[in-house]
Amino acid sequence: MASAYVKSLLGSLEFGKAVEPKTVLLVDPDERCRGALAGALSEKDYEVWGAEDLATCFTTMASRQPALVVTELRLPDGSGLELLSVLKTRGTGTAVAIVTAYGSIATAVRAVRWGAAGYLAKPVTAEQIVSVFCQKPCVCSEEGLPLDLGLGDELDNLTLDRAVWEYVNQVIEAAGSIGGAARRLGVDRRNLRRMLSKYPPVERTRTPEPVAQLRRMR
């Protein structure tokens, strides 16, 4: 669901109708990260555009239609999930992959349910991005829940710290905001924000794979 701010950014903008093949729009406030990935994709003959926030992304898409949008989950003026929602609602035909250093089961579930082509943990490679173009649609249960998530074998190595981190993210999803989650949990909002500003406390054994390559969740 787009916020009032995102709706104001959209205004009367109309996105391009024809998707341009082998084009990627990278939406990330980190210029260095954006530039490195753009260079790697360019070497694979992809035309790459960049945007640091939603406003720039929407302005770009008003004139050109990329085949794939790769967006950071956390943006200065919104979130990658909002961008995903807008593009799917408008039926642009552009695939959307979300990359983040702050991945959680809660946001992965939402992304996949809303039609994300991939949900990847940073750092990502050009090969991972290219593989998103070949993804099969996510398989969901009769209840509409995704049967596969882009979290690799982290669930098999779940630590206590990670379990707490995941639970807090699920409470935030249910409450709709960090403030609401803080009230439900009976903790100070500032402390909750400090915890969430850190990387997820998990020992990674390998880089998580795209959604379609993962094992079936039970």
GROMACS .gro file of C-alpha atoms in nm:
model
  218
    1MET     CA    1   0.000   0.000   0.000
    2ALA     CA    2   0.149   0.334  -0.109
    3SER     CA    3   0.175   0.610   0.150
    4ALA     CA    4   0.032   0.958   0.101
    5TYR     CA    5   0.383   1.083   0.026
    6VAL     CA    6   0.438   0.822  -0.246
    7LYS     CA    7   0.100   0.905  -0.397
    8SER     CA    8   0.203   1.271  -0.408
    9LEU     CA    9   0.523   1.174  -0.588
   10LEU     CA   10   0.327   0.978  -0.845
   11GLY     CA   11   0.077   1.258  -0.910
   12SER     CA   12  -0.026   1.230  -1.275
   13LEU     CA   13   0.286   1.040  -1.383
   14GLU     CA   14   0.230   0.764  -1.635
   15PHE     CA   15   0.495   0.501  -1.673
   16GLY     CA   16   0.616   0.390  -2.015
   17LYS     CA   17   0.416   0.114  -2.179
   18ALA     CA   18   0.685  -0.090  -2.358
   19VAL     CA   19   0.944  -0.268  -2.144
   20GLU     CA   20   1.294  -0.225  -2.285
   21PRO     CA   21   1.485  -0.557  -2.298
   22LYS     CA   22   1.810  -0.603  -2.104
   23THR     CA   23   1.761  -0.287  -1.900
   24VAL     CA   24   1.796  -0.253  -1.524
   25LEU     CA   25   1.709   0.033  -1.292
   26LEU     CA   26   1.908   0.026  -0.967
   27VAL     CA   27   1.739   0.210  -0.680
   28ASP     CA   28   1.980   0.250  -0.389
   29PRO     CA   29   2.093   0.551  -0.181
   30ASP     CA   30   2.445   0.405  -0.162
   31GLU     CA   31   2.617   0.549  -0.470
   32ARG     CA   32   2.923   0.328  -0.434
   33CYS     CA   33   2.716   0.009  -0.413
   34ARG     CA   34   2.501   0.125  -0.704
   35GLY     CA   35   2.803   0.206  -0.917
   36ALA     CA   36   2.979  -0.124  -0.854
   37LEU     CA   37   2.672  -0.329  -0.947
   38ALA     CA   38   2.603  -0.109  -1.251
   39GLY     CA   39   2.955  -0.166  -1.379
   40ALA     CA   40   2.927  -0.543  -1.339
   41LEU     CA   41   2.591  -0.553  -1.517
   42SER     CA   42   2.718  -0.331  -1.798
   43GLU     CA   43   2.993  -0.585  -1.864
   44LYS     CA   44   2.714  -0.837  -1.926
   45ASP     CA   45   2.564  -0.607  -2.191
   46TYR     CA   46   2.282  -0.470  -1.975
   47GLU     CA   47   2.186  -0.106  -1.998
   48VAL     CA   48   2.178   0.023  -1.642
   49TRP     CA   49   2.018   0.335  -1.495
   50GLY     CA   50   2.047   0.455  -1.138
   51ALA     CA   51   1.826   0.626  -0.882
   52GLU     CA   52   1.896   0.714  -0.520
   53ASP     CA   53   1.535   0.732  -0.404
   54LEU     CA   54   1.171   0.681  -0.502
   55ALA     CA   55   1.134   1.031  -0.644
   56THR     CA   56   1.420   0.979  -0.891
   57CYS     CA   57   1.298   0.630  -0.971
   58PHE     CA   58   0.948   0.748  -1.062
   59THR     CA   59   1.085   1.035  -1.273
   60THR     CA   60   1.307   0.793  -1.465
   61MET     CA   61   1.024   0.546  -1.523
   62ALA     CA   62   0.799   0.820  -1.656
   63SER     CA   63   1.018   0.826  -1.967
   64ARG     CA   64   1.173   0.478  -1.982
   65GLN     CA   65   1.050   0.135  -1.885
   66PRO     CA   66   1.319  -0.101  -1.746
   67ALA     CA   67   1.284  -0.476  -1.764
   68LEU     CA   68   1.397  -0.511  -1.403
   69VAL     CA   69   1.403  -0.278  -1.103
   70VAL     CA   70   1.649  -0.375  -0.831
   71THR     CA   71   1.564  -0.178  -0.519
   72GLU     CA   72   1.706  -0.150  -0.171
   73LEU     CA   73   1.446  -0.225   0.096
   74ARG     CA   74   1.520   0.096   0.290
   75LEU     CA   75   1.514   0.419   0.088
   76PRO     CA   76   1.543   0.781   0.205
   77ASP     CA   77   1.186   0.864   0.104
   78GLY     CA   78   1.010   0.531   0.142
   79SER     CA   79   1.073   0.160   0.097
   80GLY     CA   80   1.135  -0.094  -0.173
   81LEU     CA   81   0.810  -0.263  -0.074
   82GLU     CA   82   0.618   0.054  -0.158
   83LEU     CA   83   0.789   0.066  -0.495
   84LEU     CA   84   0.701  -0.298  -0.555
   85SER     CA   85   0.338  -0.230  -0.465
   86VAL     CA   86   0.315   0.068  -0.704
   87LEU     CA   87   0.466  -0.115  -1.000
   88LYS     CA   88   0.253  -0.425  -0.951
   89THR     CA   89  -0.065  -0.220  -0.901
   90ARG     CA   90   0.001  -0.025  -1.219
   91GLY     CA   91   0.078  -0.340  -1.417
   92THR     CA   92   0.396  -0.201  -1.569
   93GLY     CA   93   0.536  -0.541  -1.668
   94THR     CA   94   0.863  -0.457  -1.492
   95ALA     CA   95   1.001  -0.728  -1.266
   96VAL     CA   96   1.111  -0.614  -0.920
   97ALA     CA   97   1.390  -0.759  -0.706
   98ILE     CA   98   1.453  -0.641  -0.351
   99VAL     CA   99   1.804  -0.639  -0.207
  100THR     CA  100   1.889  -0.547   0.149
  101ALA     CA  101   2.131  -0.583   0.436
  102TYR     CA  102   1.833  -0.588   0.673
  103GLY     CA  103   1.646  -0.892   0.547
  104SER     CA  104   1.389  -1.064   0.765
  105ILE     CA  105   1.131  -1.337   0.726
  106ALA     CA  106   0.853  -1.080   0.770
  107THR     CA  107   0.966  -0.856   0.484
  108ALA     CA  108   1.055  -1.155   0.265
  109VAL     CA  109   0.702  -1.295   0.305
  110ARG     CA  110   0.546  -0.962   0.213
  111ALA     CA  111   0.775  -0.914  -0.086
  112VAL     CA  112   0.705  -1.257  -0.229
  113ARG     CA  113   0.330  -1.230  -0.170
  114TRP     CA  114   0.329  -0.897  -0.353
  115GLY     CA  115   0.504  -1.048  -0.654
  116ALA     CA  116   0.876  -0.978  -0.612
  117ALA     CA  117   1.091  -1.166  -0.860
  118GLY     CA  118   1.368  -1.198  -0.602
  119TYR     CA  119   1.462  -1.116  -0.243
  120LEU     CA  120   1.839  -1.108  -0.197
  121ALA     CA  121   2.077  -1.021   0.085
  122LYS     CA  122   2.360  -0.775   0.022
  123PRO     CA  123   2.618  -0.791  -0.113
  124VAL     CA  124   2.468  -0.913  -0.439
  125THR     CA  125   2.648  -1.002  -0.761
  126ALA     CA  126   2.562  -0.932  -1.122
  127GLU     CA  127   2.509  -1.307  -1.169
  128GLN     CA  128   2.240  -1.309  -0.899
  129ILE     CA  129   2.064  -1.012  -1.060
  130VAL     CA  130   2.075  -1.171  -1.405
  131SER     CA  131   1.931  -1.492  -1.259
  132VAL     CA  132   1.624  -1.298  -1.145
  133PHE     CA  133   1.529  -1.250  -1.510
  134CYS     CA  134   1.491  -1.628  -1.535
  135GLN     CA  135   1.287  -1.675  -1.218
  136LYS     CA  136   0.971  -1.881  -1.224
  137PRO     CA  137   0.664  -1.735  -1.052
  138CYS     CA  138   0.655  -1.794  -0.680
  139VAL     CA  139   0.454  -2.100  -0.580
  140CYS     CA  140   0.198  -2.020  -0.311
  141SER     CA  141  -0.032  -2.226  -0.096
  142GLU     CA  142  -0.411  -2.213  -0.120
  143GLU     CA  143  -0.401  -1.948   0.155
  144GLY     CA  144  -0.177  -1.730  -0.062
  145LEU     CA  145   0.136  -1.780   0.149
  146PRO     CA  146   0.469  -1.829  -0.032
  147LEU     CA  147   0.616  -2.177  -0.015
  148ASP     CA  148   0.971  -2.052  -0.082
  149LEU     CA  149   1.164  -1.765   0.076
  150GLY     CA  150   1.500  -1.606  -0.014
  151LEU     CA  151   1.666  -1.681   0.317
  152GLY     CA  152   1.876  -1.985   0.227
  153ASP     CA  153   1.969  -2.221   0.508
  154GLU     CA  154   1.966  -1.948   0.775
  155LEU     CA  155   1.656  -2.105   0.924
  156ASP     CA  156   1.854  -2.421   0.992
  157ASN     CA  157   2.114  -2.217   1.185
  158LEU     CA  158   1.875  -1.996   1.379
  159THR     CA  159   2.044  -1.842   1.682
  160LEU     CA  160   1.865  -1.696   1.981
  161ASP     CA  161   1.962  -1.341   1.874
  162ARG     CA  162   1.830  -1.406   1.523
  163ALA     CA  163   1.506  -1.554   1.658
  164VAL     CA  164   1.448  -1.242   1.868
  165TRP     CA  165   1.529  -1.017   1.571
  166GLU     CA  166   1.283  -1.206   1.351
  167TYR     CA  167   1.011  -1.190   1.617
  168VAL     CA  168   1.051  -0.813   1.654
  169ASN     CA  169   1.019  -0.771   1.276
  170GLN     CA  170   0.700  -0.975   1.276
  171VAL     CA  171   0.557  -0.759   1.557
  172ILE     CA  172   0.643  -0.447   1.354
  173GLU     CA  173   0.463  -0.597   1.053
  174ALA     CA  174   0.156  -0.667   1.264
  175ALA     CA  175   0.161  -0.328   1.441
  176GLY     CA  176   0.226  -0.133   1.122
  177SER     CA  177   0.506   0.080   1.267
  178ILE     CA  178   0.806   0.074   1.498
  179GLY     CA  179   0.619   0.292   1.748
  180GLY     CA  180   0.326   0.050   1.755
  181ALA     CA  181   0.560  -0.246   1.798
  182ALA     CA  182   0.741  -0.071   2.084
  183ARG     CA  183   0.409  -0.021   2.264
  184ARG     CA  184   0.314  -0.386   2.216
  185LEU     CA  185   0.650  -0.506   2.338
  186GLY     CA  186   0.666  -0.257   2.626
  187VAL     CA  187   1.006  -0.120   2.526
  188ASP     CA  188   1.141   0.223   2.441
  189ARG     CA  189   1.106   0.307   2.073
  190ARG     CA  190   1.459   0.446   2.055
  191ASN     CA  191   1.604   0.121   2.186
  192LEU     CA  192   1.403  -0.071   1.929
  193ARG     CA  193   1.530   0.153   1.650
  194ARG     CA  194   1.890   0.105   1.764
  195MET     CA  195   1.850  -0.269   1.750
  196LEU     CA  196   1.699  -0.260   1.403
  197SER     CA  197   1.971  -0.028   1.274
  198LYS     CA  198   2.221  -0.312   1.305
  199TYR     CA  199   2.264  -0.602   1.070
  200PRO     CA  200   2.057  -0.910   1.149
  201PRO     CA  201   2.246  -1.117   1.409
  202VAL     CA  202   2.301  -1.426   1.199
  203GLU     CA  203   2.598  -1.642   1.109
  204ARG     CA  204   2.582  -1.676   0.733
  205THR     CA  205   2.724  -1.994   0.585
  206ARG     CA  206   2.665  -1.877   0.229
  207THR     CA  207   2.502  -1.596   0.036
  208PRO     CA  208   2.121  -1.647   0.018
  209GLU     CA  209   1.999  -1.755  -0.324
  210PRO     CA  210   1.714  -1.614  -0.530
  211VAL     CA  211   1.362  -1.713  -0.430
  212ALA     CA  212   1.301  -1.972  -0.700
  213GLN     CA  213   1.618  -2.169  -0.618
  214LEU     CA  214   1.538  -2.228  -0.252
  215ARG     CA  215   1.403  -2.528  -0.076
  216ARG     CA  216   1.031  -2.563  -0.002
  217MET     CA  217   0.932  -2.424   0.338
  218ARG     CA  218   0.748  -2.666   0.561
   0.00000   0.00000   0.00000
